[in-house]
Short mmCIF file of C-alpha atoms and ligand atoms in Angstrom, two decimals:
data_model
loop_
_atom_site.label_atom_id
_atom_site.label_comp_id
_atom_site.label_asym_id
_atom_site.label_seq_id
_atom_site.Cartn_x
_atom_site.Cartn_y
_atom_site.Cartn_z
CA MET A 27 -218.46 28.95 117.36
CA LYS A 28 -221.27 27.38 115.42
CA SER A 29 -222.41 30.72 114.06
CA LEU A 30 -218.83 31.50 113.10
CA ILE A 31 -218.72 28.31 111.04
CA VAL A 32 -222.00 29.22 109.40
CA ILE A 33 -220.69 32.69 108.59
CA LEU A 34 -217.45 31.32 107.20
CA THR A 35 -219.33 28.82 105.08
CA LEU A 36 -221.60 31.54 103.73
CA LEU A 37 -218.63 33.79 103.10
CA TYR A 38 -216.84 30.97 101.30
CA ALA A 39 -219.94 30.27 99.20
CA CYS A 40 -220.18 33.94 98.28
CA VAL A 41 -216.54 34.17 97.28
CA VAL A 42 -216.69 31.00 95.22
CA LYS A 43 -219.91 32.19 93.60
CA ALA A 44 -218.48 35.58 92.82
CA GLN A 45 -215.49 33.98 91.19
CA GLU A 46 -217.78 32.09 88.86
CA TYR A 47 -219.69 35.19 87.86
CA GLU A 48 -218.61 37.25 84.91
CA PHE A 49 -219.20 40.86 84.07
CA PRO A 50 -221.99 41.20 81.50
CA GLU A 51 -220.99 41.38 77.84
CA ASP A 52 -221.68 45.11 77.55
CA PHE A 53 -220.22 46.04 80.95
CA GLN A 54 -217.58 48.76 80.61
CA PHE A 55 -214.41 49.49 82.54
CA GLY A 56 -212.51 52.73 82.79
CA VAL A 57 -210.15 54.77 84.92
CA ALA A 58 -210.48 58.32 86.19
CA THR A 59 -208.44 61.44 86.87
CA ALA A 60 -209.14 65.12 87.62
CA SER A 61 -207.63 68.16 85.94
CA TYR A 62 -206.01 69.87 88.92
CA GLN A 63 -204.55 66.62 90.18
CA ILE A 64 -202.70 65.72 86.98
CA GLU A 65 -202.43 68.51 84.41
CA GLY A 66 -199.84 70.90 85.86
CA ALA A 67 -199.15 73.84 83.53
CA TRP A 68 -201.11 75.90 86.04
CA ASP A 69 -200.24 79.21 84.35
CA HIS A 70 -199.58 77.98 80.81
CA GLY A 71 -201.70 77.82 77.68
CA GLY A 72 -203.80 80.84 78.63
CA LYS A 73 -205.27 79.21 81.73
CA GLY A 74 -206.68 81.44 84.45
CA GLU A 75 -206.15 81.02 88.19
CA ASN A 76 -208.43 78.69 90.15
CA ILE A 77 -209.12 78.23 93.86
CA TRP A 78 -206.64 75.37 94.19
CA ASP A 79 -203.89 77.48 92.62
CA ARG A 80 -204.70 80.29 95.02
CA MET A 81 -205.00 78.17 98.13
CA THR A 82 -201.86 76.10 97.58
CA HIS A 83 -199.82 79.21 96.74
CA GLU A 84 -201.00 81.45 99.53
CA ARG A 85 -201.74 78.89 102.22
CA SER A 86 -199.32 76.07 101.52
CA TYR A 87 -199.42 75.20 105.23
CA LEU A 88 -202.82 73.65 104.52
CA ILE A 89 -201.16 71.01 102.32
CA GLU A 90 -199.49 68.17 104.19
CA ASP A 91 -196.20 68.39 102.32
CA GLY A 92 -196.55 72.06 101.39
CA SER A 93 -196.85 71.08 97.73
CA ASN A 94 -199.25 72.09 94.96
CA GLY A 95 -200.48 71.05 91.53
CA ASP A 96 -198.37 73.58 89.60
CA HIS A 97 -196.72 70.73 87.71
CA ALA A 98 -198.45 67.63 89.12
CA CYS A 99 -198.13 64.79 86.54
CA LEU A 100 -197.51 67.25 83.66
CA SER A 101 -200.38 65.62 81.81
CA TYR A 102 -200.99 68.88 79.95
CA TYR A 103 -197.83 68.02 77.98
CA LYS A 104 -198.28 64.25 77.87
CA THR A 105 -201.52 63.57 76.05
CA GLU A 106 -200.01 61.01 73.73
CA GLU A 107 -198.25 59.16 76.52
CA ASP A 108 -201.33 59.10 78.78
CA VAL A 109 -203.56 57.83 75.98
CA GLN A 110 -200.99 55.09 75.37
CA LEU A 111 -201.31 54.03 79.04
CA LEU A 112 -205.07 53.82 78.55
CA LYS A 113 -204.68 51.77 75.36
CA ASP A 114 -202.32 49.40 77.13
CA LEU A 115 -204.92 48.91 79.87
CA GLY A 116 -207.64 48.09 77.39
CA VAL A 117 -210.19 50.36 79.09
CA HIS A 118 -213.48 51.16 77.38
CA PHE A 119 -213.61 54.75 78.63
CA TYR A 120 -211.54 57.43 80.31
CA ARG A 121 -213.15 59.69 82.87
CA PHE A 122 -211.30 63.00 83.11
CA SER A 123 -212.29 66.51 84.11
CA ILE A 124 -212.07 69.81 82.33
CA SER A 125 -210.32 72.71 83.99
CA TRP A 126 -212.91 75.50 83.85
CA SER A 127 -210.15 78.14 84.02
CA ARG A 128 -208.43 76.60 81.01
CA ILE A 129 -211.57 77.07 78.89
CA LEU A 130 -212.83 80.31 80.47
CA PRO A 131 -209.89 82.08 82.18
CA THR A 132 -212.18 84.58 83.95
CA GLY A 133 -214.76 81.94 84.80
CA HIS A 134 -217.25 83.77 82.58
CA ALA A 135 -218.12 82.93 78.99
CA ASN A 136 -217.03 86.36 77.73
CA LYS A 137 -213.58 85.09 76.82
CA ILE A 138 -213.00 81.61 75.46
CA ASN A 139 -209.42 80.37 75.53
CA GLN A 140 -208.79 78.55 72.26
CA GLU A 141 -205.56 76.97 73.53
CA GLY A 142 -207.53 75.25 76.28
CA ILE A 143 -210.06 73.99 73.78
CA ASP A 144 -207.26 72.72 71.53
CA TYR A 145 -205.74 70.79 74.42
CA TYR A 146 -208.96 68.93 75.20
CA ASN A 147 -209.79 68.47 71.51
CA ASP A 148 -206.48 66.72 71.03
CA LEU A 149 -207.13 64.47 74.05
CA ILE A 150 -210.68 63.68 72.93
CA ASP A 151 -209.62 62.94 69.34
CA ARG A 152 -206.80 60.66 70.43
CA LEU A 153 -209.15 58.78 72.75
CA ILE A 154 -211.72 58.29 70.02
CA ALA A 155 -209.03 57.16 67.59
CA ALA A 156 -208.07 54.56 70.19
CA GLU A 157 -211.74 53.53 70.60
CA ILE A 158 -211.81 54.82 74.17
CA THR A 159 -214.95 56.76 75.11
CA PRO A 160 -214.26 60.20 76.59
CA PHE A 161 -216.32 60.55 79.80
CA ILE A 162 -216.12 64.14 80.95
CA THR A 163 -216.56 65.70 84.37
CA MET A 164 -217.31 69.40 83.96
CA PHE A 165 -216.42 70.36 87.49
CA HIS A 166 -213.94 68.51 89.67
CA TRP A 167 -213.27 71.17 92.30
CA ASP A 168 -211.09 73.73 90.49
CA LEU A 169 -213.38 76.77 90.54
CA PRO A 170 -212.03 79.83 88.71
CA GLN A 171 -210.69 82.22 91.34
CA PRO A 172 -212.73 85.21 90.07
CA LEU A 173 -215.89 83.26 90.85
CA GLN A 174 -214.68 82.70 94.39
CA GLU A 175 -214.13 86.44 94.67
CA ILE A 176 -217.88 86.86 94.24
CA GLY A 177 -218.61 84.29 96.93
CA GLY A 178 -218.10 80.94 95.23
CA TRP A 179 -220.84 78.30 95.30
CA PRO A 180 -222.80 79.76 98.23
CA ASN A 181 -223.64 82.60 95.82
CA ALA A 182 -226.84 81.37 94.14
CA LEU A 183 -225.98 83.30 90.96
CA LEU A 184 -223.16 80.87 90.25
CA ALA A 185 -225.75 78.41 88.98
CA ASP A 186 -226.33 80.44 85.82
CA ILE A 187 -222.63 81.12 85.40
CA PHE A 188 -222.03 77.36 85.52
CA VAL A 189 -224.73 76.81 82.92
CA ASP A 190 -222.95 79.28 80.61
CA TYR A 191 -219.80 77.19 81.03
CA ALA A 192 -221.71 73.94 80.37
CA ASP A 193 -223.16 75.54 77.25
CA VAL A 194 -219.65 76.21 75.92
CA LEU A 195 -218.61 72.61 76.63
CA TYR A 196 -221.63 71.08 74.87
CA LYS A 197 -221.07 73.42 71.94
CA VAL A 198 -217.37 72.77 71.39
CA PHE A 199 -217.01 69.13 72.48
CA GLY A 200 -220.53 67.69 72.24
CA ASP A 201 -220.16 66.49 68.66
CA ARG A 202 -217.76 63.82 69.98
CA VAL A 203 -218.44 63.66 73.72
CA LYS A 204 -221.61 61.76 74.63
CA ASP A 205 -221.09 61.15 78.34
CA TRP A 206 -221.19 64.11 80.70
CA ILE A 207 -220.97 64.45 84.45
CA THR A 208 -221.79 67.91 85.75
CA PHE A 209 -220.34 67.79 89.27
CA ASN A 210 -217.99 65.50 91.10
CA GLU A 211 -218.91 64.91 94.75
CA PRO A 212 -221.11 67.79 95.95
CA ALA A 213 -220.45 66.95 99.61
CA GLN A 214 -216.71 67.44 99.17
CA ILE A 215 -217.13 70.65 97.19
CA CYS A 216 -219.62 72.11 99.64
CA GLU A 217 -219.22 70.71 103.11
CA GLN A 218 -215.44 70.50 102.91
CA GLY A 219 -214.99 73.62 100.81
CA TYR A 220 -217.27 75.98 102.70
CA ALA A 221 -217.85 74.41 106.13
CA THR A 222 -215.04 72.18 107.37
CA ALA A 223 -212.12 73.64 105.41
CA ASP A 224 -210.75 70.35 104.11
CA LYS A 225 -210.94 71.42 100.45
CA ALA A 226 -210.41 74.75 98.69
CA PRO A 227 -211.42 77.48 99.34
CA ALA A 228 -211.24 76.13 102.92
CA TYR A 229 -213.92 78.26 104.52
CA THR A 230 -215.38 77.36 107.88
CA GLN A 231 -218.99 78.50 107.66
CA GLU A 232 -220.22 75.40 109.45
CA GLY A 233 -223.89 74.58 109.28
CA ILE A 234 -224.44 77.24 106.62
CA GLY A 235 -221.80 77.39 103.88
CA GLY A 236 -222.22 73.74 102.89
CA TYR A 237 -226.00 74.01 102.63
CA LEU A 238 -225.94 77.19 100.54
CA CYS A 239 -223.28 75.74 98.25
CA ALA A 240 -225.12 72.46 97.67
CA HIS A 241 -228.31 74.35 96.95
CA THR A 242 -226.61 76.30 94.16
CA LEU A 243 -224.96 73.14 92.86
CA LEU A 244 -228.23 71.22 92.60
CA ILE A 245 -229.88 74.06 90.72
CA ALA A 246 -226.82 74.42 88.48
CA HIS A 247 -226.87 70.70 87.76
CA GLY A 248 -230.59 70.67 86.99
CA LYS A 249 -230.31 73.65 84.68
CA ALA A 250 -227.28 72.27 82.85
CA TYR A 251 -229.18 69.01 82.33
CA ARG A 252 -232.28 70.81 81.03
CA LEU A 253 -230.15 72.96 78.73
CA TYR A 254 -228.70 69.84 77.13
CA TYR A 255 -232.14 68.43 76.40
CA GLN A 256 -233.42 71.76 75.18
CA ASP A 257 -230.58 72.67 72.81
CA TYR A 258 -228.24 69.74 72.19
CA HIS A 259 -229.70 66.32 72.78
CA GLU A 260 -231.57 65.96 69.55
CA GLU A 261 -228.44 66.55 67.54
CA GLN A 262 -225.78 65.10 69.84
CA GLN A 263 -227.64 62.14 71.43
CA GLY A 264 -225.51 62.11 74.57
CA ARG A 265 -226.21 61.65 78.25
CA VAL A 266 -225.80 63.90 81.28
CA GLY A 267 -225.46 62.75 84.88
CA ILE A 268 -223.90 63.65 88.20
CA THR A 269 -221.43 61.92 90.51
CA ILE A 270 -222.22 61.82 94.22
CA ASP A 271 -219.91 60.19 96.76
CA THR A 272 -220.86 58.19 99.79
CA GLY A 273 -219.69 55.48 102.10
CA MET A 274 -222.11 52.83 103.30
CA TYR A 275 -223.39 53.70 106.78
CA MET A 276 -224.47 50.71 108.83
CA PRO A 277 -225.89 50.34 112.35
CA ALA A 278 -223.16 49.61 114.91
CA ASP A 279 -225.55 47.17 116.55
CA GLU A 280 -227.93 45.60 114.06
CA GLU A 281 -230.41 44.83 116.81
CA SER A 282 -230.61 48.44 117.95
CA PRO A 283 -233.35 50.58 116.39
CA ASP A 284 -231.45 53.69 117.56
CA ASP A 285 -228.35 52.62 115.68
CA GLU A 286 -230.45 51.71 112.67
CA GLU A 287 -231.88 55.22 112.69
CA ALA A 288 -228.47 56.80 113.20
CA ALA A 289 -227.14 54.99 110.12
CA GLU A 290 -230.15 55.82 107.96
CA ARG A 291 -230.11 59.45 109.13
CA THR A 292 -226.43 59.72 108.25
CA ILE A 293 -226.76 58.35 104.75
CA GLN A 294 -229.88 60.46 104.12
CA MET A 295 -228.22 63.65 105.34
CA TYR A 296 -224.85 63.03 103.73
CA TYR A 297 -225.80 61.28 100.50
CA GLY A 298 -229.57 61.80 100.24
CA TRP A 299 -228.90 65.53 100.68
CA HIS A 300 -227.68 65.55 97.06
CA ALA A 301 -229.18 62.34 95.65
CA HIS A 302 -232.76 62.65 96.89
CA PRO A 303 -233.59 65.88 95.00
CA ILE A 304 -232.47 64.24 91.74
CA PHE A 305 -233.18 60.52 92.01
CA SER A 306 -236.15 60.10 94.38
CA ALA A 307 -239.73 59.98 93.12
CA ASP A 308 -240.70 63.04 95.18
CA GLY A 309 -237.63 65.18 94.63
CA ASP A 310 -236.48 67.83 97.13
CA TYR A 311 -234.23 67.23 100.15
CA PRO A 312 -235.04 64.19 102.29
CA GLN A 313 -237.87 64.94 104.71
CA ILE A 314 -235.75 63.91 107.70
CA MET A 315 -233.13 66.44 106.68
CA LYS A 316 -235.62 69.27 106.28
CA ASP A 317 -237.17 68.44 109.65
CA ARG A 318 -233.94 68.14 111.58
CA VAL A 319 -232.17 71.20 110.19
CA LEU A 320 -235.30 73.30 110.75
CA ALA A 321 -235.69 72.12 114.35
CA LYS A 322 -232.02 72.68 115.13
CA SER A 323 -232.01 76.08 113.46
CA LEU A 324 -235.00 77.31 115.48
CA GLU A 325 -233.41 75.96 118.66
CA GLU A 326 -230.31 77.94 117.79
CA GLY A 327 -232.29 81.15 117.37
CA PHE A 328 -232.31 81.35 113.58
CA PRO A 329 -235.58 82.79 112.24
CA LYS A 330 -235.82 79.94 109.73
CA SER A 331 -234.00 76.80 108.60
CA ARG A 332 -230.31 77.04 107.71
CA LEU A 333 -231.17 74.62 104.88
CA PRO A 334 -232.51 76.71 101.98
CA SER A 335 -235.76 75.59 100.37
CA PHE A 336 -236.53 74.95 96.71
CA THR A 337 -239.56 76.36 94.94
CA ASP A 338 -241.97 73.82 93.48
CA ALA A 339 -240.68 74.68 90.03
CA GLU A 340 -237.10 74.04 91.15
CA ILE A 341 -238.06 70.72 92.72
CA ALA A 342 -239.64 69.63 89.42
CA MET A 343 -236.70 70.94 87.39
CA ILE A 344 -234.13 69.02 89.47
CA ARG A 345 -236.14 65.81 89.91
CA GLY A 346 -235.14 63.27 87.26
CA SER A 347 -232.35 65.49 85.93
CA SER A 348 -229.82 62.70 85.47
CA ASP A 349 -229.54 59.96 82.87
CA PHE A 350 -227.50 57.77 85.23
CA LEU A 351 -226.42 57.78 88.84
CA GLY A 352 -222.67 58.30 89.16
CA LEU A 353 -221.33 56.79 92.38
CA ASN A 354 -217.97 57.37 94.01
CA HIS A 355 -217.41 54.89 96.80
CA TYR A 356 -214.32 53.96 98.81
CA THR A 357 -215.18 53.00 102.36
CA SER A 358 -217.89 52.35 104.94
CA SER A 359 -218.63 52.93 108.60
CA TYR A 360 -220.76 51.90 111.54
CA CYS A 361 -223.03 54.47 113.13
CA THR A 362 -224.49 54.90 116.56
CA THR A 363 -226.27 57.65 118.43
CA ILE A 364 -223.89 60.34 119.49
CA PRO A 365 -223.17 60.54 123.24
CA ASP A 366 -224.60 63.78 124.69
CA GLU A 367 -221.21 65.18 125.65
CA TRP A 368 -220.08 64.96 122.04
CA VAL A 369 -222.93 67.01 120.58
CA LEU A 370 -221.38 70.15 119.15
CA GLN A 371 -222.78 73.31 120.67
CA ARG A 372 -222.63 75.18 117.37
CA PRO A 373 -224.50 74.83 114.10
CA SER A 374 -223.02 72.22 111.78
CA ASN A 375 -224.05 69.45 109.43
CA TYR A 376 -222.42 67.05 111.87
CA ALA A 377 -224.56 68.31 114.75
CA ASP A 378 -227.64 68.30 112.53
CA ILE A 379 -227.08 64.60 111.81
CA GLU A 380 -226.21 63.77 115.41
CA ALA A 381 -224.63 60.40 114.81
CA TRP A 382 -221.22 58.96 115.49
CA CYS A 383 -219.79 56.89 112.65
CA TYR A 384 -216.53 55.00 112.71
CA ALA A 385 -214.60 52.35 110.83
CA SER A 386 -214.32 48.94 112.40
CA PRO A 387 -210.86 48.37 113.89
CA ASP A 388 -210.96 44.98 112.14
CA TRP A 389 -210.95 46.48 108.68
CA GLU A 390 -207.72 46.82 106.77
CA THR A 391 -206.36 50.35 106.66
CA SER A 392 -204.89 52.25 103.70
CA GLY A 393 -202.57 55.21 103.15
CA SER A 394 -205.50 57.56 103.90
CA SER A 395 -206.91 57.95 107.39
CA TRP A 396 -210.49 58.06 106.05
CA LEU A 397 -210.20 54.92 103.90
CA THR A 398 -210.61 51.45 105.39
CA VAL A 399 -211.42 48.35 103.41
CA TYR A 400 -214.91 46.86 103.70
CA PRO A 401 -215.89 45.49 100.27
CA GLU A 402 -219.33 44.23 101.40
CA GLY A 403 -220.24 47.87 102.03
CA LEU A 404 -220.31 48.52 98.29
CA ARG A 405 -222.84 45.77 97.67
CA LYS A 406 -225.00 46.97 100.57
CA LEU A 407 -224.85 50.51 99.22
CA LEU A 408 -225.81 49.42 95.70
CA ILE A 409 -228.85 47.63 97.12
CA TRP A 410 -229.73 50.68 99.25
CA ILE A 411 -229.63 52.90 96.15
CA LYS A 412 -231.62 50.46 94.04
CA GLU A 413 -234.36 50.30 96.65
CA ARG A 414 -234.54 54.00 97.48
CA TYR A 415 -234.27 55.43 93.99
CA ASN A 416 -236.27 53.02 91.86
CA ASN A 417 -233.51 50.93 90.34
CA PRO A 418 -231.56 53.54 88.39
CA GLU A 419 -228.68 52.80 86.06
CA ILE A 420 -225.60 53.09 88.28
CA ILE A 421 -222.15 53.96 87.01
CA ILE A 422 -219.40 53.51 89.57
CA THR A 423 -217.38 56.58 88.69
CA GLU A 424 -214.65 56.10 91.33
CA ASN A 425 -213.38 53.33 93.56
CA GLY A 426 -209.79 52.83 94.63
CA PHE A 427 -207.14 52.40 97.28
CA SER A 428 -204.26 54.54 98.55
CA ASP A 429 -200.88 53.71 99.97
CA LYS A 430 -197.92 55.78 101.03
CA ASP A 431 -195.03 53.67 99.81
CA GLY A 432 -196.02 53.70 96.13
CA SER A 433 -194.89 50.09 95.75
CA LEU A 434 -195.12 48.61 92.25
CA ASN A 435 -195.96 45.22 93.77
CA ASP A 436 -199.16 46.75 95.14
CA CYS A 437 -200.90 43.65 96.49
CA ARG A 438 -203.02 45.69 98.87
CA ARG A 439 -204.49 47.63 95.93
CA VAL A 440 -204.98 44.40 93.95
CA ASN A 441 -206.82 42.93 96.92
CA TYR A 442 -208.98 46.04 97.06
CA PHE A 443 -209.97 45.93 93.38
CA ASN A 444 -210.53 42.17 93.39
CA SER A 445 -212.66 42.20 96.49
CA TYR A 446 -214.71 45.30 95.64
CA LEU A 447 -215.31 44.03 92.12
CA GLU A 448 -216.48 40.72 93.57
CA GLN A 449 -219.16 42.64 95.42
CA VAL A 450 -220.14 44.41 92.20
CA LEU A 451 -220.57 41.01 90.56
CA LEU A 452 -222.79 39.83 93.42
CA ALA A 453 -224.84 43.03 93.21
CA ILE A 454 -225.34 42.56 89.48
CA HIS A 455 -226.09 38.84 89.46
CA VAL A 456 -227.72 38.17 92.83
CA ASP A 457 -229.34 41.51 93.69
CA LYS A 458 -230.09 42.58 90.12
CA VAL A 459 -228.64 46.04 90.59
CA ASN A 460 -228.16 47.79 87.25
CA VAL A 461 -224.45 48.65 87.37
CA THR A 462 -223.21 49.29 83.84
CA ARG A 463 -219.72 50.74 84.29
CA TYR A 464 -216.87 50.59 86.78
CA THR A 465 -214.18 53.24 87.09
CA ALA A 466 -210.94 52.70 88.99
CA TRP A 467 -209.42 55.69 90.74
CA SER A 468 -206.86 56.52 89.55
CA LEU A 469 -204.98 56.17 86.28
CA MET A 470 -201.85 57.42 88.02
CA ASP A 471 -200.47 58.76 91.29
CA ASN A 472 -201.27 62.45 91.50
CA PHE A 473 -201.72 65.52 93.67
CA GLU A 474 -203.98 64.20 96.41
CA TRP A 475 -205.53 67.54 97.46
CA ARG A 476 -204.62 68.50 101.01
CA ARG A 477 -202.51 65.37 101.34
CA GLY A 478 -200.22 66.62 98.56
CA TYR A 479 -198.05 63.84 97.16
CA THR A 480 -198.03 61.81 100.38
CA GLU A 481 -200.87 59.48 99.40
CA ARG A 482 -200.90 57.51 96.16
CA PHE A 483 -204.01 56.13 94.48
CA GLY A 484 -202.49 55.36 91.08
CA ILE A 485 -202.42 52.09 89.19
CA HIS A 486 -199.42 53.72 87.54
CA HIS A 487 -196.56 54.99 89.66
CA VAL A 488 -195.40 58.53 88.94
CA ASP A 489 -191.91 59.65 89.95
CA PHE A 490 -192.45 63.21 91.18
CA ASP A 491 -188.72 63.72 91.76
CA ASP A 492 -188.05 63.34 88.06
CA ASP A 493 -188.75 66.42 85.90
CA GLU A 494 -190.19 64.12 83.23
CA ARG A 495 -192.69 62.55 85.67
CA PRO A 496 -192.20 59.03 84.25
CA ARG A 497 -195.17 56.66 84.67
CA THR A 498 -194.68 52.98 85.50
CA ALA A 499 -197.46 50.40 85.58
CA LYS A 500 -198.01 48.80 88.98
CA MET A 501 -199.22 45.23 89.38
CA SER A 502 -202.77 46.54 89.86
CA ALA A 503 -202.74 47.95 86.32
CA TYR A 504 -202.06 44.49 84.88
CA VAL A 505 -204.62 42.87 87.14
CA LEU A 506 -207.29 45.34 86.02
CA LYS A 507 -206.27 44.78 82.43
CA ASN A 508 -206.76 41.06 82.93
CA ILE A 509 -210.20 41.60 84.48
CA ILE A 510 -211.22 43.80 81.56
CA LEU A 511 -210.00 41.21 79.09
CA THR A 512 -211.47 38.12 80.75
CA LYS A 513 -214.50 39.80 82.42
CA LYS A 514 -213.58 37.73 85.47
CA ILE A 515 -211.71 38.09 88.74
CA ASN A 516 -208.82 35.72 89.11
CA TRP A 517 -207.13 35.84 92.52
CA ASP A 518 -204.33 33.59 91.33
CA TYR A 519 -203.31 35.85 88.48
CA THR A 520 -199.81 37.23 88.89
CA PRO A 521 -198.59 39.34 85.99
CA GLY A 522 -195.12 38.62 84.63
CA GLY A 523 -192.30 40.39 86.48
CA PHE A 524 -194.22 40.72 89.76
CA SER A 525 -193.99 38.58 92.84
CA GLU A 526 -197.01 36.60 93.95
CA CYS A 527 -199.21 38.12 96.63
CA ASP A 528 -199.43 36.14 99.83
CA TRP A 529 -203.08 36.83 100.57
CA ASP A 530 -202.69 35.96 104.24
CA ASN A 531 -199.92 38.42 104.87
CA TRP A 532 -199.49 41.30 102.49
CA GLY A 533 -200.00 44.30 104.78
CA THR A 534 -197.00 46.52 105.26
CA GLU A 535 -198.29 49.74 106.74
CA GLU A 536 -199.28 50.29 110.34
CA PRO A 537 -202.81 51.49 110.98
CA GLU A 538 -202.77 55.24 111.43
CA GLU A 539 -206.13 55.92 112.97
CA GLU A 540 -208.70 53.38 113.87
CA ILE A 541 -211.66 55.66 114.23
CA ASN A 542 -212.67 58.09 111.53
CA GLU A 543 -215.09 60.87 112.02
CA VAL A 544 -217.54 61.30 109.18
C1 NAG B 616 -229.89 49.24 82.87
O1 NAG B 616 -230.08 50.57 82.48
C2 NAG B 616 -229.97 50.78 81.08
C3 NAG B 616 -230.07 52.27 80.84
O2 NAG B 616 -231.23 52.78 81.43
C4 NAG B 616 -231.04 50.00 80.35
O3 NAG B 616 -230.92 50.19 78.97
C5 NAG B 616 -230.91 48.55 80.70
O4 NAG B 616 -231.97 47.82 80.14
C6 NAG B 616 -230.92 48.33 82.20
N1 NAG B 616 -230.58 46.96 82.47
C7 NAG B 616 -231.21 46.24 83.39
C8 NAG B 616 -230.71 44.85 83.58
O5 NAG B 616 -232.14 46.68 84.05
#
């Protein structure tokens, strides 16, 4: 009881403190989207087919509601309207992605589609006219289908093909675009795309496909970064980074060294897998990952590790190849050593890690089975990154909350933003973590990958039953706008026209799953 009082007092002190803190003067706020999730016009304007077009058309059973992004939010036709939403929010930047197949319909740089370039030029110019910085993701999962036909990312030659694409982007947009992200979430692209089948192209080469894919991606990223500094930086003066997603992984029992190791192993082999080669002082994959995958591979009868190795030149080329660390973060989990009977008897990243991670049943749930609310995890993660990777500049490139009802009075989303942003304030002011930008996911409800239109992350509601796809601001949009304007979090703020949130009792949805597998 006594310790509970102490904890509550501390918690109260933290909350009160955080409410007093402000975001630094030059701190920037933005919102994010991704091309396939919002653009629609899948076969218009000269665009080529990508792997999400192909998968949703030929294997619609993989999508929860059988839907696709053929029309999505029709953003391809609504540049003016979408930029107006951004102006109304008062954001400093807009993070969006470029559809590779819209620029290069074959995936290769032999044929450049001027209509695609015109579309993004118009968007970029309107943003700049509105004093909103365009922040571009080059690859947010929609690989041109012809490149999948030659193996997709596990084919090491895709690295150079990606660099050709990056070269085109720097050349045509780099006069006005100064903030580039090469890849969004390597783990999702690779592990889910080529090993666990949760993202296109939905292959199931467990223990192999993900590792080959990530290896290509890291080389592609490094080369695209080096190209910018070799040919464009002097003239364009921009920055190039990468966005890597992770939850915070914490020991289930803080007193247990085994659990401590399980948590550290998980974050190293999920997040460090992609972050360590770029942001650590030594470069290359984390040692623990190299050791474990090699040992497992030999046990399994492979002649060498399933994890490919970099040459020394590649390690040096990739190390330091990012001007900022882009972080996508939504949720956290507790980890413990996996019980013997649960160890998979086949090669997989999961078996290589050998840990069991789960969300606390006490945490609030969302519209997504994998997303539970633990704001303190973000602060812990920011500290973890600062300590491991020598205090880099961190840009939070995604953070957000889903529901299924799409309510405009979205108190649960407001709670999420308020409480996660409080942790960002504590990280900045107390822990001296260098966070310079925060990006809310997402500007609007959109095609949520394999969940189709069943899960909504938007701060604007989109009516997908209406051919015009009208957008309506939710309460969370006004709350974010107020935070941007005041640089403060105000829990009592209720925008006009919305009903007050009762912070003790705002949950409406039943928990779906209490335990999430990582
Ligand atoms: C944060 O990083 C930026 C970019 O590297 C740098 O200019 C700035 O001085 C850093 N701020 C702090 C507080 O370390």
